[in-house]
Each structure stands twice: as structure tokens, then as C-alpha cells.
């Protein structure tokens, strides 16, 4: 009987670029401004990114565009969201039997807590430079800064698999 071995190293290969974006804009407005600057057409995706954490479950908004000519996938992903929890106060006092709603901040990539959004570009050709995309993003007035993230330094890479 023949033995077949699978090399899992191929699955760990990173074939995307990640640009961190700092902005106070809502996701739909940011997507609109990016569509104006870059030759893409980001649209709201029905497939939001679902993350389960100890506080509960949350979904991060996602805007998506697939360039058929170049076979490039563009994802604008929210990094910050909140988880709402219902807690009961079991103490015996004036305010007993009150249900409290506790909000906890959750991050798609917890090691980048100050980043508001990520632009994930998959299968980017060598002809298009990430630095050129980054500089175009920095020309948008409402973006404080945009910079590339070294993908080998990301600890929670599994959150970017969708």
C-alpha cells in the first residue's frame, strides 16, 4: 500500500497584502472614497466575518470586489466591533433584578487595536505596487494614515481566512 504525505507548508503561504487604515469614517463612506481613488468597485458583502470570543459572538463588516481581468480580490474589513452581553445583578439591594447590558470591544486582529480598517489585497500582481496603493489611500482627506502591515508578524492570521 502506498503512503501519501501532505505538505502543510503550502497552506501557510501568505499570498496577500494588508494595508492598515486609521480613519473616523463609517465603513460605507470609506468604501465610497476608496472606490473614487482606486480603480475598484467595493460593495457590501453579505458574508460578514464572524468571530467567536469568550465574551460572545460578533460580526465584522466586509466590503468586497473581485477584479476578473487581473484575478485580484479586494476586501475592506472592519477591525473594531462590540459584543453586547446581558448580565443579571444577583445582589439583594434596591436595584436587584435589573438586567444590565455590558459592551465589550472586540478586534479582528487584536495586536492592531488602534487600526480601524484593513484593506486585504489577494493575488496582487507585481506590476501594481502596494506602496502606490498606500499613497493613493493617504490622499483621502478623512484617512489619518494608511500603511502596509508585515503579514509575517500577525499573530491571529486565522481571522483573515474567509
PDB file of C-alpha atoms in Angstrom:
ATOM      1  CA  UNK A   1       0.000   0.000   0.000  1.00  0.00           C
ATOM      2  CA  UNK A   2       1.325   3.447  -0.974  1.00  0.00           C
ATOM      3  CA  UNK A   3       1.774   6.174   1.610  1.00  0.00           C
ATOM      4  CA  UNK A   4       0.684   9.689   0.657  1.00  0.00           C
ATOM      5  CA  UNK A   5       2.111  12.659   2.517  1.00  0.00           C
ATOM      6  CA  UNK A   6       0.671  16.140   2.528  1.00  0.00           C
ATOM      7  CA  UNK A   7       2.930  19.113   2.998  1.00  0.00           C
ATOM      8  CA  UNK A   8       1.031  21.626   5.118  1.00  0.00           C
ATOM      9  CA  UNK A   9       3.647  24.294   4.442  1.00  0.00           C
ATOM     10  CA  UNK A  10       1.837  25.214   1.235  1.00  0.00           C
ATOM     11  CA  UNK A  11      -1.249  26.214   3.200  1.00  0.00           C
ATOM     12  CA  UNK A  12       0.727  28.541   5.476  1.00  0.00           C
ATOM     13  CA  UNK A  13       1.944  30.543   2.496  1.00  0.00           C
ATOM     14  CA  UNK A  14       0.723  34.141   2.602  1.00  0.00           C
ATOM     15  CA  UNK A  15      -0.443  35.395  -0.781  1.00  0.00           C
ATOM     16  CA  UNK A  16      -1.997  38.692   0.219  1.00  0.00           C
ATOM     17  CA  UNK A  17      -1.013  42.218   1.187  1.00  0.00           C
ATOM     18  CA  UNK A  18      -2.542  44.011   4.141  1.00  0.00           C
ATOM     19  CA  UNK A  19      -2.918  47.774   4.471  1.00  0.00           C
ATOM     20  CA  UNK A  20      -3.943  49.238   7.835  1.00  0.00           C
ATOM     21  CA  UNK A  21      -6.233  52.282   7.705  1.00  0.00           C
ATOM     22  CA  UNK A  22      -6.843  54.795  10.515  1.00  0.00           C
ATOM     23  CA  UNK A  23     -10.000  56.851   9.984  1.00  0.00           C
ATOM     24  CA  UNK A  24     -13.119  58.004  11.849  1.00  0.00           C
ATOM     25  CA  UNK A  25     -15.289  57.298   8.765  1.00  0.00           C
ATOM     26  CA  UNK A  26     -18.110  54.758   8.681  1.00  0.00           C
ATOM     27  CA  UNK A  27     -17.357  51.676   6.580  1.00  0.00           C
ATOM     28  CA  UNK A  28     -19.690  52.544   3.673  1.00  0.00           C
ATOM     29  CA  UNK A  29     -18.243  56.079   3.357  1.00  0.00           C
ATOM     30  CA  UNK A  30     -14.690  54.760   3.439  1.00  0.00           C
ATOM     31  CA  UNK A  31     -15.555  52.237   0.697  1.00  0.00           C
ATOM     32  CA  UNK A  32     -17.043  55.090  -1.368  1.00  0.00           C
ATOM     33  CA  UNK A  33     -13.877  57.203  -1.089  1.00  0.00           C
ATOM     34  CA  UNK A  34     -11.620  54.214  -1.860  1.00  0.00           C
ATOM     35  CA  UNK A  35     -13.716  53.459  -4.969  1.00  0.00           C
ATOM     36  CA  UNK A  36     -13.136  57.040  -6.124  1.00  0.00           C
ATOM     37  CA  UNK A  37      -9.348  56.861  -5.707  1.00  0.00           C
ATOM     38  CA  UNK A  38      -8.613  53.298  -6.818  1.00  0.00           C
ATOM     39  CA  UNK A  39      -9.829  51.518  -9.977  1.00  0.00           C
ATOM     40  CA  UNK A  40     -12.077  49.187  -7.952  1.00  0.00           C
ATOM     41  CA  UNK A  41     -15.751  48.968  -7.028  1.00  0.00           C
ATOM     42  CA  UNK A  42     -16.064  47.771  -3.426  1.00  0.00           C
ATOM     43  CA  UNK A  43     -19.560  46.633  -2.491  1.00  0.00           C
ATOM     44  CA  UNK A  44     -21.092  45.488   0.806  1.00  0.00           C
ATOM     45  CA  UNK A  45     -20.688  41.737   1.199  1.00  0.00           C
ATOM     46  CA  UNK A  46     -23.460  39.639   2.689  1.00  0.00           C
ATOM     47  CA  UNK A  47     -20.794  37.314   4.091  1.00  0.00           C
ATOM     48  CA  UNK A  48     -19.625  39.221   7.128  1.00  0.00           C
ATOM     49  CA  UNK A  49     -16.689  37.881   9.114  1.00  0.00           C
ATOM     50  CA  UNK A  50     -17.914  36.068  12.209  1.00  0.00           C
ATOM     51  CA  UNK A  51     -15.631  35.754  15.219  1.00  0.00           C
ATOM     52  CA  UNK A  52     -16.333  33.850  18.433  1.00  0.00           C
ATOM     53  CA  UNK A  53     -14.574  35.156  21.533  1.00  0.00           C
ATOM     54  CA  UNK A  54     -15.031  34.425  25.219  1.00  0.00           C
ATOM     55  CA  UNK A  55     -17.318  37.471  25.580  1.00  0.00           C
ATOM     56  CA  UNK A  56     -19.622  36.248  22.827  1.00  0.00           C
ATOM     57  CA  UNK A  57     -20.045  36.315  19.076  1.00  0.00           C
ATOM     58  CA  UNK A  58     -19.608  39.285  16.756  1.00  0.00           C
ATOM     59  CA  UNK A  59     -19.550  40.040  13.043  1.00  0.00           C
ATOM     60  CA  UNK A  60     -17.199  42.422  11.263  1.00  0.00           C
ATOM     61  CA  UNK A  61     -18.438  44.249   8.181  1.00  0.00           C
ATOM     62  CA  UNK A  62     -16.777  43.476   4.881  1.00  0.00           C
ATOM     63  CA  UNK A  63     -16.748  45.214   1.512  1.00  0.00           C
ATOM     64  CA  UNK A  64     -15.588  43.092  -1.416  1.00  0.00           C
ATOM     65  CA  UNK A  65     -14.530  43.480  -5.047  1.00  0.00           C
ATOM     66  CA  UNK A  66     -13.150  40.855  -7.418  1.00  0.00           C
ATOM     67  CA  UNK A  67     -11.234  42.093 -10.454  1.00  0.00           C
ATOM     68  CA  UNK A  68     -11.921  39.428 -13.108  1.00  0.00           C
ATOM     69  CA  UNK A  69      -9.346  40.738 -15.581  1.00  0.00           C
ATOM     70  CA  UNK A  70      -6.436  40.527 -13.125  1.00  0.00           C
ATOM     71  CA  UNK A  71      -7.894  37.910 -10.722  1.00  0.00           C
ATOM     72  CA  UNK A  72      -7.328  40.194  -7.729  1.00  0.00           C
ATOM     73  CA  UNK A  73      -9.579  40.105  -4.637  1.00  0.00           C
ATOM     74  CA  UNK A  74     -10.048  43.304  -2.631  1.00  0.00           C
ATOM     75  CA  UNK A  75     -11.503  43.198   0.902  1.00  0.00           C
ATOM     76  CA  UNK A  76     -12.158  46.187   3.136  1.00  0.00           C
ATOM     77  CA  UNK A  77     -12.601  44.774   6.631  1.00  0.00           C
ATOM     78  CA  UNK A  78     -13.684  46.405   9.868  1.00  0.00           C
ATOM     79  CA  UNK A  79     -11.221  45.823  12.727  1.00  0.00           C
ATOM     80  CA  UNK A  80     -13.239  47.082  15.724  1.00  0.00           C
ATOM     81  CA  UNK A  81     -16.656  45.953  16.906  1.00  0.00           C
ATOM     82  CA  UNK A  82     -18.575  45.451  20.141  1.00  0.00           C
ATOM     83  CA  UNK A  83     -20.079  42.415  21.845  1.00  0.00           C
ATOM     84  CA  UNK A  84     -23.186  43.047  23.941  1.00  0.00           C
ATOM     85  CA  UNK A  85     -23.756  40.787  26.930  1.00  0.00           C
ATOM     86  CA  UNK A  86     -26.808  40.546  29.161  1.00  0.00           C
ATOM     87  CA  UNK A  87     -25.879  40.250  32.830  1.00  0.00           C
ATOM     88  CA  UNK A  88     -28.181  39.828  35.804  1.00  0.00           C
ATOM     89  CA  UNK A  89     -27.442  41.563  39.082  1.00  0.00           C
ATOM     90  CA  UNK A  90     -27.957  38.898  41.764  1.00  0.00           C
ATOM     91  CA  UNK A  91     -27.291  41.119  44.740  1.00  0.00           C
ATOM     92  CA  UNK A  92     -30.083  41.863  47.204  1.00  0.00           C
ATOM     93  CA  UNK A  93     -30.490  45.613  47.142  1.00  0.00           C
ATOM     94  CA  UNK A  94     -32.685  48.369  45.797  1.00  0.00           C
ATOM     95  CA  UNK A  95     -31.613  47.655  42.213  1.00  0.00           C
ATOM     96  CA  UNK A  96     -31.908  43.876  42.302  1.00  0.00           C
ATOM     97  CA  UNK A  97     -33.425  42.019  39.361  1.00  0.00           C
ATOM     98  CA  UNK A  98     -32.098  44.587  36.943  1.00  0.00           C
ATOM     99  CA  UNK A  99     -30.665  43.262  33.702  1.00  0.00           C
ATOM    100  CA  UNK A 100     -27.524  45.058  32.666  1.00  0.00           C
ATOM    101  CA  UNK A 101     -26.170  45.246  29.150  1.00  0.00           C
ATOM    102  CA  UNK A 102     -22.384  45.235  29.075  1.00  0.00           C
ATOM    103  CA  UNK A 103     -20.494  46.250  25.940  1.00  0.00           C
ATOM    104  CA  UNK A 104     -17.011  44.866  25.252  1.00  0.00           C
ATOM    105  CA  UNK A 105     -14.719  45.948  22.395  1.00  0.00           C
ATOM    106  CA  UNK A 106     -13.530  43.115  20.161  1.00  0.00           C
ATOM    107  CA  UNK A 107     -10.866  43.284  17.452  1.00  0.00           C
ATOM    108  CA  UNK A 108     -10.418  41.217  14.310  1.00  0.00           C
ATOM    109  CA  UNK A 109      -6.652  41.461  14.763  1.00  0.00           C
ATOM    110  CA  UNK A 110      -6.104  42.172  18.491  1.00  0.00           C
ATOM    111  CA  UNK A 111      -2.439  43.066  18.022  1.00  0.00           C
ATOM    112  CA  UNK A 112      -3.540  46.121  15.980  1.00  0.00           C
ATOM    113  CA  UNK A 113      -6.068  47.709  18.358  1.00  0.00           C
ATOM    114  CA  UNK A 114      -5.601  51.246  17.017  1.00  0.00           C
ATOM    115  CA  UNK A 115      -6.363  50.273  13.390  1.00  0.00           C
ATOM    116  CA  UNK A 116      -9.927  50.960  12.254  1.00  0.00           C
ATOM    117  CA  UNK A 117      -9.972  49.024   8.944  1.00  0.00           C
ATOM    118  CA  UNK A 118      -7.814  46.703   6.884  1.00  0.00           C
ATOM    119  CA  UNK A 119      -7.586  46.524   3.110  1.00  0.00           C
ATOM    120  CA  UNK A 120      -6.668  42.967   2.206  1.00  0.00           C
ATOM    121  CA  UNK A 121      -5.485  42.503  -1.383  1.00  0.00           C
ATOM    122  CA  UNK A 122      -5.113  38.919  -2.624  1.00  0.00           C
ATOM    123  CA  UNK A 123      -3.188  37.757  -5.719  1.00  0.00           C
ATOM    124  CA  UNK A 124      -1.736  41.205  -6.353  1.00  0.00           C
ATOM    125  CA  UNK A 125       0.461  41.308  -9.437  1.00  0.00           C
ATOM    126  CA  UNK A 126       3.969  42.637  -9.297  1.00  0.00           C
ATOM    127  CA  UNK A 127       3.024  45.380 -11.767  1.00  0.00           C
ATOM    128  CA  UNK A 128       0.832  47.071  -9.162  1.00  0.00           C
ATOM    129  CA  UNK A 129       2.813  48.308  -6.199  1.00  0.00           C
ATOM    130  CA  UNK A 130       1.375  48.227  -2.695  1.00  0.00           C
ATOM    131  CA  UNK A 131       3.195  51.460  -1.891  1.00  0.00           C
ATOM    132  CA  UNK A 132       1.359  53.147  -4.772  1.00  0.00           C
ATOM    133  CA  UNK A 133      -1.999  51.958  -3.387  1.00  0.00           C
ATOM    134  CA  UNK A 134      -0.949  53.111   0.083  1.00  0.00           C
ATOM    135  CA  UNK A 135      -0.037  56.593  -1.162  1.00  0.00           C
ATOM    136  CA  UNK A 136      -3.378  56.876  -3.027  1.00  0.00           C
ATOM    137  CA  UNK A 137      -5.212  55.963   0.179  1.00  0.00           C
ATOM    138  CA  UNK A 138      -3.284  58.624   2.082  1.00  0.00           C
ATOM    139  CA  UNK A 139      -4.605  61.264  -0.340  1.00  0.00           C
ATOM    140  CA  UNK A 140      -8.141  60.730   1.019  1.00  0.00           C
ATOM    141  CA  UNK A 141      -8.813  63.628   3.404  1.00  0.00           C
ATOM    142  CA  UNK A 142     -10.585  61.632   6.126  1.00  0.00           C
ATOM    143  CA  UNK A 143      -7.871  58.962   6.375  1.00  0.00           C
ATOM    144  CA  UNK A 144      -5.365  59.850   9.093  1.00  0.00           C
ATOM    145  CA  UNK A 145      -2.845  57.317   7.839  1.00  0.00           C
ATOM    146  CA  UNK A 146      -2.580  54.136   5.810  1.00  0.00           C
ATOM    147  CA  UNK A 147       0.418  51.814   5.911  1.00  0.00           C
ATOM    148  CA  UNK A 148       1.341  48.263   4.968  1.00  0.00           C
ATOM    149  CA  UNK A 149       1.411  45.591   7.643  1.00  0.00           C
ATOM    150  CA  UNK A 150       4.062  42.905   7.564  1.00  0.00           C
ATOM    151  CA  UNK A 151       1.933  39.769   7.297  1.00  0.00           C
ATOM    152  CA  UNK A 152       4.568  37.527   8.912  1.00  0.00           C
ATOM    153  CA  UNK A 153       4.201  39.500  12.183  1.00  0.00           C
ATOM    154  CA  UNK A 154       0.446  38.901  12.516  1.00  0.00           C
ATOM    155  CA  UNK A 155      -0.331  36.521  15.375  1.00  0.00           C
ATOM    156  CA  UNK A 156      -4.027  35.988  14.605  1.00  0.00           C
ATOM    157  CA  UNK A 157      -3.708  35.134  10.884  1.00  0.00           C
ATOM    158  CA  UNK A 158      -6.597  32.692  11.095  1.00  0.00           C
ATOM    159  CA  UNK A 159      -9.032  35.595  11.473  1.00  0.00           C
ATOM    160  CA  UNK A 160      -8.082  36.712   7.960  1.00  0.00           C
ATOM    161  CA  UNK A 161      -9.132  33.421   6.383  1.00  0.00           C
ATOM    162  CA  UNK A 162     -12.582  33.834   4.855  1.00  0.00           C
TER     163      UNK A 162
END
